[in-house]
Amino acid sequence: MSDDDHKQEPRKERAPSERDGVCFPVGESLSNLPGDYPDFLIQMIDIIASRRVTALQKVNVEQILLYWQLGQHILVKQQQAGWGAKVIDRLSQDLKKQLPALSGFSPRNLKYMTKFAASWPDAAIVQRTVAQLPWRSNCALLDKVKEQSARLWYAQEALERGWSRDMLVVHIDNNEFGRRGKSINNFPETLPPVQSDMAVQLFKDPYLFDFIGLDTPKREAELENRLQQHLEQFLVELGQGFAFVGRQVHLELGKQDFYADLLFYHLKMRCYVVVELKIGAFKPEHVSQLHLYQAVIDDQMRHETDQPTIGLLLVKEKNNLVVEYALSGYNNPIGVANWQQTMTQQLPENLRSSLPTIEELEQELSAVLEASSHDE
């Protein structure tokens, strides 16, 4: 069909007009369109959406680079000429006056730009990493992370894992940087180098289960129940890439029944991860139990393209030296870490002991309420 034939096709109108050049076109019904039109529409929407995302990313990068450049200029003036807050206040006022259509030049934001430039002196890192993050995420990094290596780590993780500003803050508040790669394990001896490095960074110590409540579980089954009730938060704490497979996975061996507490599959590492939960202290026999589950899962469930099953033992407390000796000699990759319900357990012992207990807080609150009732 030629272009002229297309032009001669009648268009569907709401109400045909007697005047040339005037019409009220409406969309043709799907039944009168080519059969592949719905697929074509989806393709067009995908193209538009992807281009919009790319355009927004470019706009964000340019904005962050602009803020970094402005911060660099202010920083130079502060260092060389001793400019202070009053200059920034006046600069903010004049920028908003000269550029009324633009926003983002408040005194507070100009101070953030200066701090941003001082914190990231390397232009290459800015271009490659932090300029890819939203400005609010960068401000959160400046406010909440003081150490440069930790700040860079959080920035890279946020970029790679697509963390929003709020999710980034959650991971910072939970000291993700300080806990990653801290589990005691035998990964270097039992996994290929690339897989080992990935596994070491995947697991942490301790694991924070603050979402299960303040009262301590009395039995492993109770802990499992609470973790399953808060599965989404549990998966966030485990880290990106974990897919839940099952709880109390039944393994029957020689007419004996065994039950693995929790089973996951890690999508990036391409392996099963079996998790055993203990409400007490670490015991060497826990390792042999976990080793048994790994062996069966590798034999019965593991696909030929999967990597070896990794075992993760979570205990309430452990002696690191005992754990190291217990892991020696095992050829299955196993990590051992603590779990806890509050972050205060990570504080130094001298500071931790100075914090009031729940009972002390309740007593203090009761005393205040009693005093208030007497005053009335």
Short mmCIF file of C-alpha atoms in Angstrom, two decimals:
data_model
loop_
_atom_site.label_atom_id
_atom_site.label_comp_id
_atom_site.label_asym_id
_atom_site.label_seq_id
_atom_site.Cartn_x
_atom_site.Cartn_y
_atom_site.Cartn_z
CA MET A 1 0.00 0.00 0.00
CA SER A 2 1.48 3.38 -0.98
CA ASP A 3 1.69 6.54 1.13
CA ASP A 4 -1.11 8.06 -0.97
CA ASP A 5 -3.37 5.13 -0.14
CA HIS A 6 -2.71 5.69 3.59
CA LYS A 7 -3.63 9.36 3.25
CA GLN A 8 -6.93 8.50 1.59
CA GLU A 9 -8.11 6.23 4.41
CA PRO A 10 -11.09 7.84 6.17
CA ARG A 11 -10.50 8.93 9.74
CA LYS A 12 -12.98 8.20 12.50
CA GLU A 13 -14.58 11.38 13.87
CA ARG A 14 -16.90 12.27 16.74
CA ALA A 15 -19.08 14.51 14.55
CA PRO A 16 -18.13 15.13 10.89
CA SER A 17 -17.78 18.82 10.05
CA GLU A 18 -19.00 20.41 6.84
CA ARG A 19 -16.02 22.78 6.91
CA ASP A 20 -12.71 21.71 5.36
CA GLY A 21 -9.78 21.40 7.75
CA VAL A 22 -11.94 20.94 10.85
CA CYS A 23 -12.45 17.54 12.48
CA PHE A 24 -12.75 15.85 15.87
CA PRO A 25 -10.73 12.63 15.43
CA VAL A 26 -11.14 9.69 17.82
CA GLY A 27 -9.13 6.51 18.14
CA GLU A 28 -10.14 3.63 15.92
CA SER A 29 -11.41 0.48 17.65
CA LEU A 30 -8.88 -2.32 18.13
CA SER A 31 -10.92 -4.66 15.93
CA ASN A 32 -10.22 -2.42 12.91
CA LEU A 33 -6.47 -2.14 13.56
CA PRO A 34 -3.61 -4.49 12.53
CA GLY A 35 -3.30 -7.56 14.75
CA ASP A 36 0.19 -6.64 15.95
CA TYR A 37 -0.88 -3.16 17.11
CA PRO A 38 -1.08 -4.05 20.89
CA ASP A 39 2.50 -5.39 20.83
CA PHE A 40 3.62 -2.29 18.92
CA LEU A 41 1.98 -0.08 21.56
CA ILE A 42 3.82 -1.88 24.38
CA GLN A 43 7.09 -1.48 22.48
CA MET A 44 6.50 2.27 22.08
CA ILE A 45 5.67 2.66 25.79
CA ASP A 46 8.85 0.79 26.76
CA ILE A 47 10.96 3.05 24.54
CA ILE A 48 9.41 6.20 26.00
CA ALA A 49 9.78 4.94 29.58
CA SER A 50 13.43 3.95 29.14
CA ARG A 51 14.28 7.25 27.48
CA ARG A 52 12.56 9.17 30.26
CA VAL A 53 14.57 7.28 32.88
CA THR A 54 17.78 7.98 30.97
CA ALA A 55 16.87 11.65 30.65
CA LEU A 56 16.08 11.93 34.37
CA GLN A 57 19.36 10.22 35.26
CA LYS A 58 21.27 12.66 33.07
CA VAL A 59 19.47 15.60 34.66
CA ASN A 60 20.32 14.27 38.12
CA VAL A 61 23.99 13.78 37.23
CA GLU A 62 24.25 17.30 35.83
CA GLN A 63 22.56 18.75 38.92
CA ILE A 64 24.92 16.94 41.31
CA LEU A 65 27.96 17.99 39.26
CA LEU A 66 26.67 21.59 39.34
CA TYR A 67 26.29 21.44 43.13
CA TRP A 68 29.78 19.97 43.45
CA GLN A 69 31.26 22.73 41.29
CA LEU A 70 29.48 25.47 43.23
CA GLY A 71 30.62 23.89 46.48
CA GLN A 72 34.21 23.83 45.23
CA HIS A 73 34.12 27.58 44.50
CA ILE A 74 32.63 28.39 47.91
CA LEU A 75 35.16 26.10 49.60
CA VAL A 76 38.08 27.89 47.95
CA LYS A 77 36.77 31.25 49.15
CA GLN A 78 36.31 29.91 52.67
CA GLN A 79 39.81 28.49 52.77
CA GLN A 80 41.60 31.40 51.10
CA ALA A 81 39.56 34.43 52.13
CA GLY A 82 37.87 33.22 55.30
CA TRP A 83 34.33 33.65 54.00
CA GLY A 84 31.70 32.71 56.57
CA ALA A 85 27.97 32.11 56.94
CA LYS A 86 26.96 35.73 56.28
CA VAL A 87 28.43 35.57 52.77
CA ILE A 88 26.52 32.36 52.05
CA ASP A 89 23.29 33.98 53.28
CA ARG A 90 23.79 36.92 50.92
CA LEU A 91 24.86 34.62 48.05
CA SER A 92 21.67 32.61 48.48
CA GLN A 93 19.57 35.76 48.37
CA ASP A 94 21.28 37.10 45.24
CA LEU A 95 21.17 33.77 43.37
CA LYS A 96 17.43 33.45 43.98
CA LYS A 97 16.96 37.05 42.85
CA GLN A 98 19.05 36.67 39.67
CA LEU A 99 17.73 33.15 38.86
CA PRO A 100 14.09 33.20 40.03
CA ALA A 101 13.11 30.20 37.88
CA LEU A 102 15.64 27.94 39.61
CA SER A 103 15.50 26.41 43.08
CA GLY A 104 17.99 24.73 45.39
CA PHE A 105 20.03 27.77 46.41
CA SER A 106 18.90 28.17 50.02
CA PRO A 107 21.63 28.90 52.59
CA ARG A 108 21.21 25.38 53.97
CA ASN A 109 21.64 23.80 50.55
CA LEU A 110 24.67 25.96 49.72
CA LYS A 111 26.27 24.74 52.95
CA TYR A 112 25.51 21.17 51.89
CA MET A 113 27.19 21.86 48.54
CA THR A 114 30.28 23.11 50.33
CA LYS A 115 30.37 20.09 52.61
CA PHE A 116 29.75 17.84 49.60
CA ALA A 117 32.74 19.31 47.74
CA ALA A 118 34.95 19.02 50.83
CA SER A 119 33.92 15.39 51.39
CA TRP A 120 34.45 14.34 47.77
CA PRO A 121 37.60 16.09 46.47
CA ASP A 122 38.15 13.49 43.73
CA ALA A 123 36.17 14.53 40.63
CA ALA A 124 36.41 11.01 39.18
CA ILE A 125 34.64 9.46 42.18
CA VAL A 126 31.99 12.17 42.05
CA GLN A 127 31.35 11.51 38.35
CA ARG A 128 31.42 7.71 38.66
CA THR A 129 29.51 7.20 41.92
CA VAL A 130 27.91 9.93 44.00
CA ALA A 131 26.69 11.99 41.02
CA GLN A 132 24.57 8.96 40.11
CA LEU A 133 22.69 9.22 43.43
CA PRO A 134 19.84 11.63 44.23
CA TRP A 135 20.82 14.76 46.12
CA ARG A 136 18.76 13.73 49.17
CA SER A 137 20.75 10.50 49.38
CA ASN A 138 23.99 12.46 49.21
CA CYS A 139 22.81 14.76 51.99
CA ALA A 140 22.00 11.71 54.12
CA LEU A 141 25.52 10.38 53.55
CA LEU A 142 26.98 13.72 54.63
CA ASP A 143 24.80 13.90 57.75
CA LYS A 144 25.10 10.33 58.98
CA VAL A 145 28.48 8.92 57.87
CA LYS A 146 31.69 10.56 59.06
CA GLU A 147 34.34 8.11 57.87
CA GLN A 148 35.26 8.51 54.19
CA SER A 149 35.73 4.79 53.44
CA ALA A 150 32.34 3.99 54.97
CA ARG A 151 30.68 6.85 53.09
CA LEU A 152 32.08 5.59 49.79
CA TRP A 153 30.97 2.04 50.60
CA TYR A 154 27.40 3.15 51.31
CA ALA A 155 27.36 5.26 48.13
CA GLN A 156 28.51 2.32 46.01
CA GLU A 157 26.01 -0.05 47.64
CA ALA A 158 23.16 2.43 47.19
CA LEU A 159 24.05 2.82 43.52
CA GLU A 160 24.46 -0.90 42.84
CA ARG A 161 21.38 -2.01 44.78
CA GLY A 162 19.08 0.88 43.92
CA TRP A 163 18.49 1.95 47.53
CA SER A 164 16.15 4.87 48.02
CA ARG A 165 17.17 7.59 50.44
CA ASP A 166 15.02 6.04 53.19
CA MET A 167 16.44 2.55 52.62
CA LEU A 168 19.97 3.98 52.64
CA VAL A 169 19.28 5.59 56.03
CA VAL A 170 17.99 2.27 57.40
CA HIS A 171 21.21 0.50 56.39
CA ILE A 172 23.35 3.31 57.84
CA ASP A 173 21.42 3.32 61.12
CA ASN A 174 21.85 -0.45 61.31
CA ASN A 175 25.63 -0.12 60.78
CA GLU A 176 25.62 -2.28 57.66
CA PHE A 177 29.20 -1.25 56.83
CA GLY A 178 30.48 -2.25 60.25
CA ARG A 179 28.79 -5.66 60.12
CA ARG A 180 29.45 -6.76 56.54
CA GLY A 181 32.18 -9.35 56.06
CA LYS A 182 32.52 -9.94 59.82
CA SER A 183 31.17 -13.49 60.15
CA ILE A 184 33.60 -16.26 61.07
CA ASN A 185 33.72 -18.65 58.12
CA ASN A 186 35.76 -21.13 56.12
CA PHE A 187 34.84 -19.65 52.72
CA PRO A 188 38.45 -19.07 51.53
CA GLU A 189 39.22 -22.77 52.10
CA THR A 190 36.01 -24.19 50.61
CA LEU A 191 35.06 -21.91 47.70
CA PRO A 192 36.79 -20.66 44.53
CA PRO A 193 38.36 -17.19 45.01
CA VAL A 194 35.65 -15.16 43.27
CA GLN A 195 32.85 -17.06 45.01
CA SER A 196 34.68 -16.84 48.33
CA ASP A 197 35.14 -13.06 48.14
CA MET A 198 31.47 -12.63 47.29
CA ALA A 199 30.37 -14.90 50.14
CA VAL A 200 32.59 -13.15 52.68
CA GLN A 201 31.01 -9.79 51.81
CA LEU A 202 27.52 -11.27 51.65
CA PHE A 203 27.36 -12.35 55.29
CA LYS A 204 27.62 -10.10 58.32
CA ASP A 205 27.97 -10.27 62.09
CA PRO A 206 25.81 -9.65 64.02
CA TYR A 207 22.42 -9.94 62.30
CA LEU A 208 19.92 -7.45 63.66
CA PHE A 209 16.40 -8.76 64.31
CA ASP A 210 14.94 -5.64 65.91
CA PHE A 211 11.69 -6.19 63.99
CA ILE A 212 10.74 -9.32 66.00
CA GLY A 213 10.06 -7.40 69.23
CA LEU A 214 11.92 -6.84 72.48
CA ASP A 215 10.98 -10.03 74.34
CA THR A 216 13.56 -12.75 73.73
CA PRO A 217 12.29 -15.94 72.04
CA LYS A 218 12.41 -18.95 74.35
CA ARG A 219 12.65 -21.62 71.62
CA GLU A 220 14.07 -21.84 68.07
CA ALA A 221 10.57 -22.49 66.69
CA GLU A 222 9.36 -19.21 68.22
CA LEU A 223 12.24 -17.32 66.59
CA GLU A 224 11.48 -18.95 63.23
CA ASN A 225 7.81 -17.99 63.54
CA ARG A 226 8.65 -14.35 64.17
CA LEU A 227 11.14 -14.22 61.31
CA GLN A 228 8.60 -15.72 58.93
CA GLN A 229 5.94 -13.27 60.13
CA HIS A 230 8.34 -10.46 59.20
CA LEU A 231 9.79 -12.17 56.13
CA GLU A 232 10.17 -8.99 54.09
CA GLN A 233 12.21 -7.28 56.83
CA PHE A 234 14.19 -10.47 57.36
CA LEU A 235 15.11 -10.56 53.66
CA VAL A 236 16.20 -6.91 53.84
CA GLU A 237 18.46 -7.76 56.78
CA LEU A 238 19.92 -10.76 54.95
CA GLY A 239 20.73 -8.59 51.94
CA GLN A 240 19.81 -8.30 48.30
CA GLY A 241 19.57 -11.44 46.20
CA PHE A 242 18.02 -13.85 48.72
CA ALA A 243 14.88 -15.73 47.63
CA PHE A 244 12.91 -17.61 50.29
CA VAL A 245 12.53 -21.34 49.53
CA GLY A 246 11.03 -22.78 52.70
CA ARG A 247 10.95 -23.23 56.45
CA GLN A 248 11.45 -26.52 58.30
CA VAL A 249 12.46 -28.20 55.05
CA HIS A 250 11.94 -31.93 55.59
CA LEU A 251 14.91 -34.23 54.92
CA GLU A 252 14.37 -37.98 55.35
CA LEU A 253 17.51 -40.08 55.73
CA GLY A 254 17.53 -43.80 56.50
CA LYS A 255 14.05 -43.61 58.03
CA GLN A 256 15.09 -40.66 60.19
CA ASP A 257 13.53 -37.22 59.85
CA PHE A 258 15.52 -34.00 59.85
CA TYR A 259 14.29 -30.44 59.38
CA ALA A 260 16.39 -27.56 58.11
CA ASP A 261 15.24 -24.32 59.78
CA LEU A 262 15.27 -21.95 56.79
CA LEU A 263 16.27 -22.43 53.17
CA PHE A 264 17.04 -19.67 50.68
CA TYR A 265 18.47 -19.41 47.19
CA HIS A 266 20.87 -16.60 46.36
CA LEU A 267 20.26 -15.38 42.82
CA LYS A 268 23.64 -13.76 42.23
CA MET A 269 25.80 -16.48 43.77
CA ARG A 270 23.62 -19.20 42.24
CA CYS A 271 23.52 -21.40 45.31
CA TYR A 272 21.27 -22.56 48.12
CA VAL A 273 21.80 -21.03 51.55
CA VAL A 274 20.59 -23.07 54.52
CA VAL A 275 20.17 -21.12 57.76
CA GLU A 276 20.14 -22.71 61.21
CA LEU A 277 18.88 -20.66 64.17
CA LYS A 278 19.97 -21.18 67.78
CA ILE A 279 18.66 -19.23 70.77
CA GLY A 280 21.68 -20.17 72.89
CA ALA A 281 25.46 -20.10 72.61
CA PHE A 282 27.45 -21.76 69.82
CA LYS A 283 28.25 -25.46 70.22
CA PRO A 284 30.60 -27.42 67.94
CA GLU A 285 27.88 -29.99 67.21
CA HIS A 286 25.85 -27.26 65.50
CA VAL A 287 28.40 -27.30 62.68
CA SER A 288 28.03 -31.03 62.03
CA GLN A 289 24.24 -30.65 61.94
CA LEU A 290 24.51 -27.86 59.38
CA HIS A 291 27.08 -29.86 57.40
CA LEU A 292 24.58 -32.74 57.16
CA TYR A 293 21.86 -30.48 55.76
CA GLN A 294 24.26 -29.00 53.19
CA ALA A 295 25.34 -32.44 52.01
CA VAL A 296 21.75 -33.60 51.47
CA ILE A 297 20.69 -30.38 49.72
CA ASP A 298 23.72 -30.58 47.43
CA ASP A 299 22.94 -34.20 46.62
CA GLN A 300 19.17 -33.93 46.18
CA MET A 301 18.27 -30.33 45.27
CA ARG A 302 21.33 -28.65 43.79
CA HIS A 303 21.33 -28.27 40.00
CA GLU A 304 24.51 -29.12 38.12
CA THR A 305 25.01 -25.43 37.33
CA ASP A 306 24.57 -24.35 40.99
CA GLN A 307 27.46 -23.50 43.27
CA PRO A 308 27.91 -25.46 46.55
CA THR A 309 25.29 -24.86 49.21
CA ILE A 310 26.39 -22.35 51.86
CA GLY A 311 25.50 -22.85 55.52
CA LEU A 312 24.80 -19.94 57.87
CA LEU A 313 24.58 -20.63 61.59
CA LEU A 314 23.04 -17.82 63.67
CA VAL A 315 23.60 -18.06 67.42
CA LYS A 316 22.91 -15.83 70.40
CA GLU A 317 26.57 -15.76 71.42
CA LYS A 318 29.84 -17.40 70.44
CA ASN A 319 33.49 -17.76 71.31
CA ASN A 320 35.37 -16.93 68.12
CA LEU A 321 38.29 -19.23 68.88
CA VAL A 322 35.97 -22.19 69.45
CA VAL A 323 34.16 -21.44 66.19
CA GLU A 324 37.41 -21.29 64.21
CA TYR A 325 38.50 -24.69 65.47
CA ALA A 326 35.02 -26.17 64.95
CA LEU A 327 35.04 -25.07 61.29
CA SER A 328 38.52 -26.41 60.53
CA GLY A 329 38.49 -29.58 58.50
CA TYR A 330 35.01 -29.12 57.00
CA ASN A 331 34.87 -28.97 53.21
CA ASN A 332 31.44 -27.33 53.05
CA PRO A 333 31.31 -23.50 53.16
CA ILE A 334 29.90 -22.42 56.53
CA GLY A 335 29.59 -19.03 58.22
CA VAL A 336 28.80 -18.40 61.89
CA ALA A 337 27.40 -15.13 63.21
CA ASN A 338 25.48 -13.74 66.17
CA TRP A 339 21.92 -12.50 66.02
CA GLN A 340 20.58 -9.79 68.30
CA GLN A 341 17.46 -7.73 68.74
CA THR A 342 18.88 -4.27 69.43
CA MET A 343 21.88 -2.29 68.27
CA THR A 344 22.94 -1.42 71.86
CA GLN A 345 24.68 -4.79 72.08
CA GLN A 346 27.28 -3.45 69.64
CA LEU A 347 28.26 -0.57 71.92
CA PRO A 348 31.51 -0.79 73.91
CA GLU A 349 31.01 -2.69 77.17
CA ASN A 350 31.78 0.34 79.36
CA LEU A 351 29.18 2.46 77.52
CA ARG A 352 26.67 -0.38 77.23
CA SER A 353 26.72 -0.92 81.00
CA SER A 354 25.92 2.74 81.60
CA LEU A 355 22.66 2.57 79.67
CA PRO A 356 19.48 2.16 81.74
CA THR A 357 17.63 -1.15 81.56
CA ILE A 358 13.96 -1.46 80.61
CA GLU A 359 13.13 -2.02 84.28
CA GLU A 360 15.01 1.13 85.31
CA LEU A 361 13.24 3.18 82.65
CA GLU A 362 9.87 1.88 83.82
CA GLN A 363 10.71 2.74 87.42
CA GLU A 364 11.81 6.23 86.42
CA LEU A 365 8.66 6.78 84.39
CA SER A 366 6.48 5.57 87.28
CA ALA A 367 8.22 7.99 89.65
CA VAL A 368 7.63 10.89 87.24
CA LEU A 369 3.94 10.01 86.80
CA GLU A 370 3.48 9.67 90.57
CA ALA A 371 5.11 13.07 91.17
CA SER A 372 2.90 14.63 88.51
CA SER A 373 -0.26 13.25 90.15
CA HIS A 374 0.78 14.75 93.51
CA ASP A 375 1.36 18.15 91.91
CA GLU A 376 -2.15 18.11 90.51
#
